[in-house]
């Protein structure tokens, strides 16, 4: 793990606010930097290498595939973790703790109808 990933893991391990995370979690042919099963959330830490060569296109393909499988993907710049790992981790935990909106079975309500 890179230094930013280590800093983040130090703050995510132990289920902060009751939200459990895993590190280096396999999903399909990929390995997520971090994963929160209860939120179906993949967290990717993006360092400078993610801006070079064909990496941006590969990252976009990976994100699209993960989202097509029903995962939410949160990409965190490594610089944010180096600047303030506590604030970045708190943002991630808060994001993961938000309940997912799941449409009920059946068609959506028509305009003007109550949910």
Coordinates of C-alpha atoms in Angstrom, one line a residue:
X1 CA 0.0 0.0 0.0
X2 CA 1.1 3.5 -0.7
X3 CA 1.6 6.1 2.1
X4 CA -1.8 7.8 1.4
X5 CA -3.5 4.3 1.4
X6 CA -1.8 3.5 4.8
X7 CA -2.9 6.8 6.3
X8 CA -6.5 6.1 5.1
X9 CA -6.5 2.5 6.3
X10 CA -5.3 3.7 9.8
X11 CA -8.5 5.7 10.0
X12 CA -11.0 3.3 8.3
X13 CA -10.0 0.0 10.1
X14 CA -12.0 -0.8 13.2
X15 CA -15.4 0.2 11.7
X16 CA -15.5 3.9 12.4
X17 CA -19.1 5.0 13.3
X18 CA -20.2 1.4 12.8
X19 CA -19.2 1.4 9.1
X20 CA -16.9 -1.5 8.1
X21 CA -14.3 -1.3 5.4
X22 CA -12.0 -3.8 3.8
X23 CA -8.7 -3.1 2.1
X24 CA -7.5 -4.6 -1.2
X25 CA -10.9 -6.2 -1.9
X26 CA -11.2 -8.2 -5.1
X27 CA -14.2 -7.4 -7.3
X28 CA -14.4 -9.1 -10.7
X29 CA -11.0 -8.8 -12.3
X30 CA -10.2 -5.7 -10.2
X31 CA -8.9 -5.1 -6.7
X32 CA -10.5 -2.1 -4.9
X33 CA -8.1 -0.1 -2.7
X34 CA -11.0 -0.1 -0.1
X35 CA -14.5 -1.4 0.0
X36 CA -17.5 -0.9 2.2
X37 CA -20.0 -3.8 1.6
X38 CA -22.9 -2.2 3.5
X39 CA -22.8 0.9 1.1
X40 CA -21.7 -1.1 -2.0
X41 CA -18.9 1.6 -2.1
X42 CA -15.5 1.2 -3.7
X43 CA -12.9 3.8 -2.7
X44 CA -9.9 4.3 -5.0
X45 CA -6.9 6.4 -4.0
X46 CA -5.5 8.2 -7.0
X47 CA -1.9 9.3 -6.9
X48 CA 0.1 11.1 -9.7
X49 CA 0.4 7.8 -11.7
X50 CA -3.4 8.0 -12.3
X51 CA -2.8 11.1 -14.5
X52 CA -0.1 9.5 -16.8
X53 CA -0.3 7.6 -20.0
X54 CA -3.4 5.6 -20.7
X55 CA -4.2 5.4 -16.9
X56 CA -7.1 8.0 -17.0
X57 CA -8.8 5.9 -19.7
X58 CA -8.3 2.7 -17.8
X59 CA -9.6 4.2 -14.6
X60 CA -12.7 5.5 -16.4
X61 CA -13.3 2.0 -17.9
X62 CA -12.9 0.4 -14.4
X63 CA -15.2 3.0 -12.8
X64 CA -17.8 2.4 -15.6
X65 CA -17.6 -1.4 -15.1
X66 CA -17.9 -1.1 -11.3
X67 CA -20.9 1.2 -11.6
X68 CA -22.6 -1.1 -14.1
X69 CA -22.3 -3.8 -11.5
X70 CA -24.1 -1.6 -9.0
X71 CA -21.2 -0.2 -7.0
X72 CA -20.7 3.4 -6.1
X73 CA -17.1 4.5 -6.8
X74 CA -15.4 7.3 -4.8
X75 CA -12.1 8.4 -6.1
X76 CA -9.9 10.3 -3.6
X77 CA -6.8 12.2 -4.7
X78 CA -3.7 11.0 -2.7
X79 CA -2.8 14.7 -2.1
X80 CA -6.1 15.1 -0.1
X81 CA -5.0 12.3 2.1
X82 CA -1.5 13.7 2.6
X83 CA -2.9 17.1 3.3
X84 CA -5.6 16.0 5.9
X85 CA -6.2 12.3 6.2
X86 CA -8.6 12.8 9.1
X87 CA -10.9 15.0 7.1
X88 CA -10.7 12.8 4.1
X89 CA -11.5 9.7 6.1
X90 CA -14.4 11.4 7.9
X91 CA -15.9 12.4 4.5
X92 CA -15.6 8.8 3.3
X93 CA -17.3 7.4 6.4
X94 CA -20.1 10.0 6.2
X95 CA -20.6 9.2 2.5
X96 CA -20.7 5.4 3.2
X97 CA -23.1 5.9 6.1
X98 CA -25.7 7.6 3.9
X99 CA -28.4 5.1 3.0
X100 CA -28.6 4.1 -0.6
X101 CA -31.7 5.0 -2.5
X102 CA -33.3 1.8 -3.7
X103 CA -36.3 2.1 -6.0
X104 CA -39.2 0.0 -4.9
X105 CA -40.6 -2.7 -7.2
X106 CA -42.9 -1.4 -9.8
X107 CA -42.9 1.8 -11.9
X108 CA -41.9 5.1 -10.4
X109 CA -44.6 7.5 -9.3
X110 CA -46.1 9.9 -11.8
X111 CA -45.4 13.6 -11.5
X112 CA -47.5 15.0 -8.7
X113 CA -48.0 11.6 -6.9
X114 CA -46.8 11.1 -3.4
X115 CA -44.1 8.5 -2.8

